[in-house]
Coordinates of C-alpha atoms in Angstrom, one line a residue:
M368 CA 114.4 201.4 36.3
Y369 CA 117.4 200.4 34.3
I370 CA 117.3 198.7 30.9
T371 CA 119.5 195.7 30.1
V372 CA 119.3 193.6 27.0
P373 CA 120.7 190.1 27.5
F374 CA 123.1 188.9 24.9
T375 CA 123.8 185.3 23.9
K376 CA 127.1 183.9 25.0
N377 CA 127.8 182.1 21.7
I378 CA 128.2 184.3 18.6
I379 CA 127.5 182.7 15.3
S380 CA 129.7 184.3 12.6
A381 CA 128.9 184.4 8.9
G382 CA 131.3 181.6 8.1
D383 CA 129.9 179.4 10.9
K384 CA 126.3 179.9 10.0
G385 CA 124.5 176.6 9.6
K386 CA 127.4 174.6 11.1
G387 CA 126.2 174.9 14.7
R388 CA 127.5 176.8 17.7
A389 CA 130.9 178.5 17.6
S390 CA 133.5 177.5 20.2
E391 CA 133.4 179.5 23.4
N392 CA 137.2 179.5 23.7
P393 CA 138.4 182.8 22.3
E394 CA 141.8 181.3 21.3
E395 CA 140.1 178.9 18.8
Q396 CA 138.0 181.7 17.2
P397 CA 139.7 183.6 14.3
V398 CA 140.8 187.1 15.2
P399 CA 138.8 189.5 13.0
Q400 CA 140.8 192.1 11.1
I401 CA 139.3 195.6 11.3
T402 CA 140.4 198.8 9.8
E403 CA 141.0 202.0 11.7
E404 CA 137.8 203.5 10.4
E405 CA 135.8 200.5 11.6
R406 CA 137.4 200.8 15.0
L407 CA 136.6 204.5 15.3
E408 CA 133.0 203.8 14.1
R409 CA 132.7 201.2 16.8
E410 CA 134.0 203.5 19.5
R411 CA 131.6 206.2 18.4
T412 CA 128.7 203.7 18.4
A413 CA 129.6 202.6 21.9
A414 CA 129.7 206.2 23.1
E415 CA 126.3 206.9 21.6
I416 CA 124.9 203.8 23.2
R417 CA 126.1 204.9 26.6
E418 CA 124.7 208.4 26.2
G419 CA 121.4 207.0 25.0
R420 CA 121.3 204.6 28.0
E421 CA 121.9 207.5 30.5
R422 CA 119.2 209.7 28.9
V423 CA 116.6 206.9 28.9
N424 CA 117.4 205.9 32.5
A425 CA 117.2 209.5 33.6
Q426 CA 113.8 209.9 31.8
L427 CA 112.5 206.7 33.4
K428 CA 113.6 207.9 36.8
M429 CA 111.8 211.2 36.2
C430 CA 108.7 209.3 35.3
D431 CA 108.9 207.2 38.5
R432 CA 109.5 210.3 40.6
M433 CA 106.7 212.4 39.0
K434 CA 104.4 209.4 39.0
L435 CA 103.0 210.2 35.6
S436 CA 100.2 208.4 33.9
R437 CA 100.3 204.7 33.1
R438 CA 99.8 205.5 29.4
L439 CA 103.2 207.3 29.2
G440 CA 104.9 204.5 31.1
R441 CA 103.5 201.9 28.8
R442 CA 104.7 204.0 25.8
L443 CA 108.2 204.1 27.2
K444 CA 108.2 200.3 27.9
G445 CA 106.9 199.7 24.4
W446 CA 109.8 201.6 22.8
V447 CA 112.3 199.7 24.9
E448 CA 110.8 196.4 23.9
K449 CA 110.7 197.5 20.3
F450 CA 114.4 198.3 20.1
S451 CA 115.3 195.2 22.1
R452 CA 113.4 193.1 19.6
M453 CA 115.1 194.8 16.7
A454 CA 118.5 194.0 18.2
D455 CA 117.6 190.4 18.8
E456 CA 116.4 190.1 15.1
L457 CA 119.8 191.1 13.8
T458 CA 121.5 188.3 12.0
A459 CA 125.1 187.3 12.6
E460 CA 126.0 188.7 9.2
K461 CA 124.8 192.2 10.1
R462 CA 126.4 192.2 13.5
P463 CA 129.9 193.6 13.7
K464 CA 132.4 190.9 14.6
P465 CA 133.6 191.2 18.2
T466 CA 137.2 191.8 19.1
I467 CA 139.2 189.6 21.4
A468 CA 138.7 192.1 24.3
E469 CA 135.0 192.1 23.8
V470 CA 134.8 188.3 23.8
L471 CA 136.9 188.1 26.9
A472 CA 134.6 190.7 28.6
R473 CA 131.6 188.7 27.5
N474 CA 132.9 185.5 28.9
N475 CA 134.0 187.0 32.2
Q476 CA 130.9 189.2 32.9
G477 CA 128.2 187.3 31.1
Q478 CA 127.4 190.1 28.6
C479 CA 129.1 192.2 26.1
P480 CA 129.3 195.9 27.1
L481 CA 128.7 197.2 23.6
Y482 CA 125.4 195.4 23.2
D483 CA 123.7 195.9 26.6
E484 CA 121.9 199.0 25.3
H485 CA 120.7 200.3 22.0
I486 CA 120.5 203.8 20.6
F487 CA 117.3 205.8 20.7
D488 CA 116.8 208.2 17.8
E489 CA 116.9 211.8 18.8
P490 CA 113.2 212.6 17.7
Y491 CA 111.9 209.9 20.1
D492 CA 114.1 211.4 22.9
D493 CA 112.8 214.9 22.3
F494 CA 109.2 213.7 22.1
I495 CA 109.5 211.9 25.5
R496 CA 111.1 214.9 27.1
N497 CA 108.6 217.4 25.7
D498 CA 105.7 215.1 26.6
I499 CA 106.9 214.8 30.2
D500 CA 107.4 218.5 30.5
K501 CA 104.0 219.3 29.0
R502 CA 102.2 216.8 31.2
H503 CA 104.0 218.1 34.3
E504 CA 103.1 221.7 33.5
E505 CA 99.4 220.7 32.8
R506 CA 99.2 218.8 36.1
V507 CA 100.7 221.7 38.0
K508 CA 98.2 224.2 36.4
V509 CA 95.3 221.9 37.2
I510 CA 96.4 221.5 40.8
E511 CA 96.9 225.2 41.3
Q512 CA 93.5 226.0 39.8
G513 CA 91.9 223.4 42.0
I514 CA 93.5 224.9 45.1
K515 CA 92.3 228.4 44.2
E516 CA 88.8 227.2 43.6
E517 CA 88.8 225.3 46.9
E518 CA 90.1 228.4 48.7
K519 CA 87.3 230.5 47.2
R520 CA 84.7 227.8 48.1
L521 CA 85.9 227.5 51.7
E522 CA 86.1 231.3 52.1
A523 CA 82.5 231.7 50.9
L524 CA 81.4 228.8 53.2
L525 CA 83.1 230.4 56.1
I526 CA 81.5 233.8 55.5
E527 CA 78.1 232.1 55.2
K528 CA 78.6 230.1 58.5
V529 CA 79.7 233.3 60.3
A530 CA 76.6 235.1 59.1
E531 CA 74.4 232.3 60.2
L532 CA 76.0 232.2 63.7
R533 CA 75.6 236.0 64.1
K534 CA 72.0 235.7 63.0
K535 CA 71.3 233.0 65.5
E536 CA 73.0 235.0 68.3
K537 CA 70.8 238.0 67.5
E538 CA 67.7 235.8 67.6
K539 CA 68.7 234.4 70.9
E540 CA 69.2 237.9 72.3
K541 CA 65.8 239.0 71.1
E542 CA 64.2 235.9 72.7
K543 CA 65.9 236.6 76.0
E544 CA 64.7 240.2 75.9
K545 CA 61.1 239.0 75.2
E546 CA 61.3 236.5 78.1
K547 CA 62.5 239.2 80.4
E548 CA 59.7 241.5 79.4
K549 CA 57.2 238.8 79.9
E550 CA 58.6 238.1 83.4
K551 CA 58.4 241.8 84.3
E552 CA 54.8 241.9 83.1
K553 CA 53.9 238.8 85.2
E554 CA 55.5 240.3 88.3
K555 CA 53.6 243.5 87.8
E556 CA 50.3 241.5 87.4
K557 CA 51.1 239.6 90.6
E558 CA 51.8 242.8 92.5
K559 CA 48.5 244.2 91.3
E560 CA 46.6 241.0 92.4
K561 CA 48.3 241.2 95.8
E562 CA 47.3 244.8 96.2
K563 CA 43.7 243.9 95.2
E564 CA 43.6 241.0 97.8
N565 CA 45.0 243.3 100.5
E566 CA 42.3 245.9 99.8
K567 CA 39.6 243.2 99.9
E568 CA 41.0 241.8 103.2
K569 CA 41.0 245.3 104.7
E570 CA 37.4 245.9 103.6
K571 CA 36.3 242.5 105.1
G572 CA 38.3 243.1 108.3
K573 CA 36.4 246.3 109.2
G574 CA 33.9 245.7 112.0
K575 CA 35.1 242.1 112.8
G576 CA 37.2 240.9 115.7
Q577 CA 40.7 239.4 115.4
G578 CA 39.5 236.0 117.0
N579 CA 37.0 235.3 114.2
Q580 CA 39.7 235.7 111.5
K581 CA 42.2 233.1 112.9
K582 CA 40.0 230.4 114.4
K583 CA 39.3 227.1 112.8
S584 CA 36.6 224.7 113.7
S585 CA 37.7 221.5 115.5
S586 CA 35.8 219.4 112.9
D587 CA 38.1 220.8 110.1
E588 CA 41.2 219.9 112.0
G589 CA 40.0 216.4 112.6
N590 CA 39.2 215.8 108.9
D591 CA 42.7 217.0 107.8
S592 CA 44.6 214.7 110.2
K593 CA 42.3 211.8 109.3
D594 CA 42.9 212.2 105.5
L595 CA 46.7 212.4 106.1
Q596 CA 46.7 209.3 108.2
L597 CA 44.7 207.3 105.6
F598 CA 47.1 208.4 102.8
L599 CA 50.1 207.3 104.8
D600 CA 48.5 204.0 105.8
A601 CA 47.8 203.3 102.1
E602 CA 51.5 204.0 101.2
M603 CA 52.8 201.8 104.0
E604 CA 50.5 199.0 103.0
G605 CA 52.1 198.9 99.6
Y606 CA 55.6 198.7 101.1
R607 CA 54.5 195.9 103.4
D608 CA 53.0 193.9 100.6
F609 CA 56.2 194.3 98.6
A610 CA 58.5 193.3 101.4
N611 CA 56.3 190.2 102.3
M612 CA 56.4 189.1 98.6
F613 CA 60.2 189.1 98.5
K614 CA 60.3 187.4 101.9
D615 CA 58.1 184.6 100.7
M616 CA 60.1 184.2 97.5
V617 CA 63.3 183.8 99.4
N618 CA 61.9 181.4 101.9
V619 CA 60.2 179.1 99.4
A620 CA 63.0 179.0 96.8
P621 CA 65.4 176.1 97.3
P622 CA 69.0 176.9 98.2
G623 CA 71.3 177.6 95.3
S624 CA 68.5 178.7 93.0
A625 CA 68.5 182.0 91.0
I626 CA 66.2 183.7 93.6
D627 CA 68.4 182.9 96.6
R628 CA 71.2 185.4 95.8
P629 CA 72.8 188.3 97.8
G630 CA 71.3 190.8 95.3
V631 CA 67.7 189.7 96.2
R632 CA 68.5 189.8 99.9
K633 CA 70.0 193.2 99.5
R634 CA 66.9 194.5 97.7
L635 CA 64.7 193.0 100.4
R636 CA 66.8 194.7 103.1
M637 CA 66.5 198.1 101.3
V638 CA 62.7 197.7 101.1
K639 CA 62.5 196.8 104.8
E640 CA 64.6 199.9 105.6
R641 CA 62.3 202.1 103.5
M642 CA 59.3 200.5 105.3
R643 CA 60.7 201.2 108.7
A644 CA 61.6 204.8 107.7
G645 CA 58.0 205.2 106.5
E646 CA 56.6 203.9 109.8
D647 CA 58.9 206.2 111.7
A648 CA 57.7 209.2 109.6
L649 CA 54.0 208.1 110.2
D650 CA 54.6 207.9 114.0
L651 CA 56.2 211.4 113.9
L652 CA 53.3 212.8 111.9
R653 CA 50.8 211.2 114.3
K654 CA 52.5 212.7 117.3
N655 CA 52.9 216.1 115.7
K656 CA 49.7 216.8 113.9
P657 CA 49.9 219.8 111.5
K658 CA 47.9 222.8 112.7

């Protein structure tokens, strides 16, 4: 951010005050007579103005780069406006009379190089520099402290999470061991029950023939096959009703309606295939009755 203070093209001298605007032609204006001391003072002033401009622009660039607080930026802008206003309030009597070279430069470039910037007092300059350095150091300290605290917090959180995971793993291992022990106990109980059953069968088998142990009555076989056939018939009846319902819906519905679609016909075909498969299974079971 560079600071430029516009300057009026027409300069009103002390003699022309109240008479209107002075002529813009430098040849018509009277050539001011200045002494050697005034010329040296003017050159020194111009040098100080250039130095002040460079310092302020450097500080404003630093502010933009560091992205400092808005409060400090407003303070800098306030100082710039203050000195610009003070320069504008200067009367023509207090202003130094320009030389011919300055007037020519003003007419050619639109501004006078000696009046585009104004001097900042050294105390203000030091205050700005010290304030910037102090704020930057404070921000760096706060950021470093925040980073350290965050590292400690994350480290503690990581330790806590690792401890929780280890605890959960140990609990899972204990549960697995308990389940294995329970399974072993169940297997032992089953083996004991089998041994008891074998002993009972051996005791019952004493004094009896082998034919009496394996024979089944013809009435029991007939009852088993009859129950199985009734169960399968009931299942197939449900399939038949379902298939007939879809068949009636497709036949009754007018062509082009929502029910007359390939999806419905596909569903009906699947139901019919399942029904045929069930009938085939029923025939197979009827032919090969379980013994």
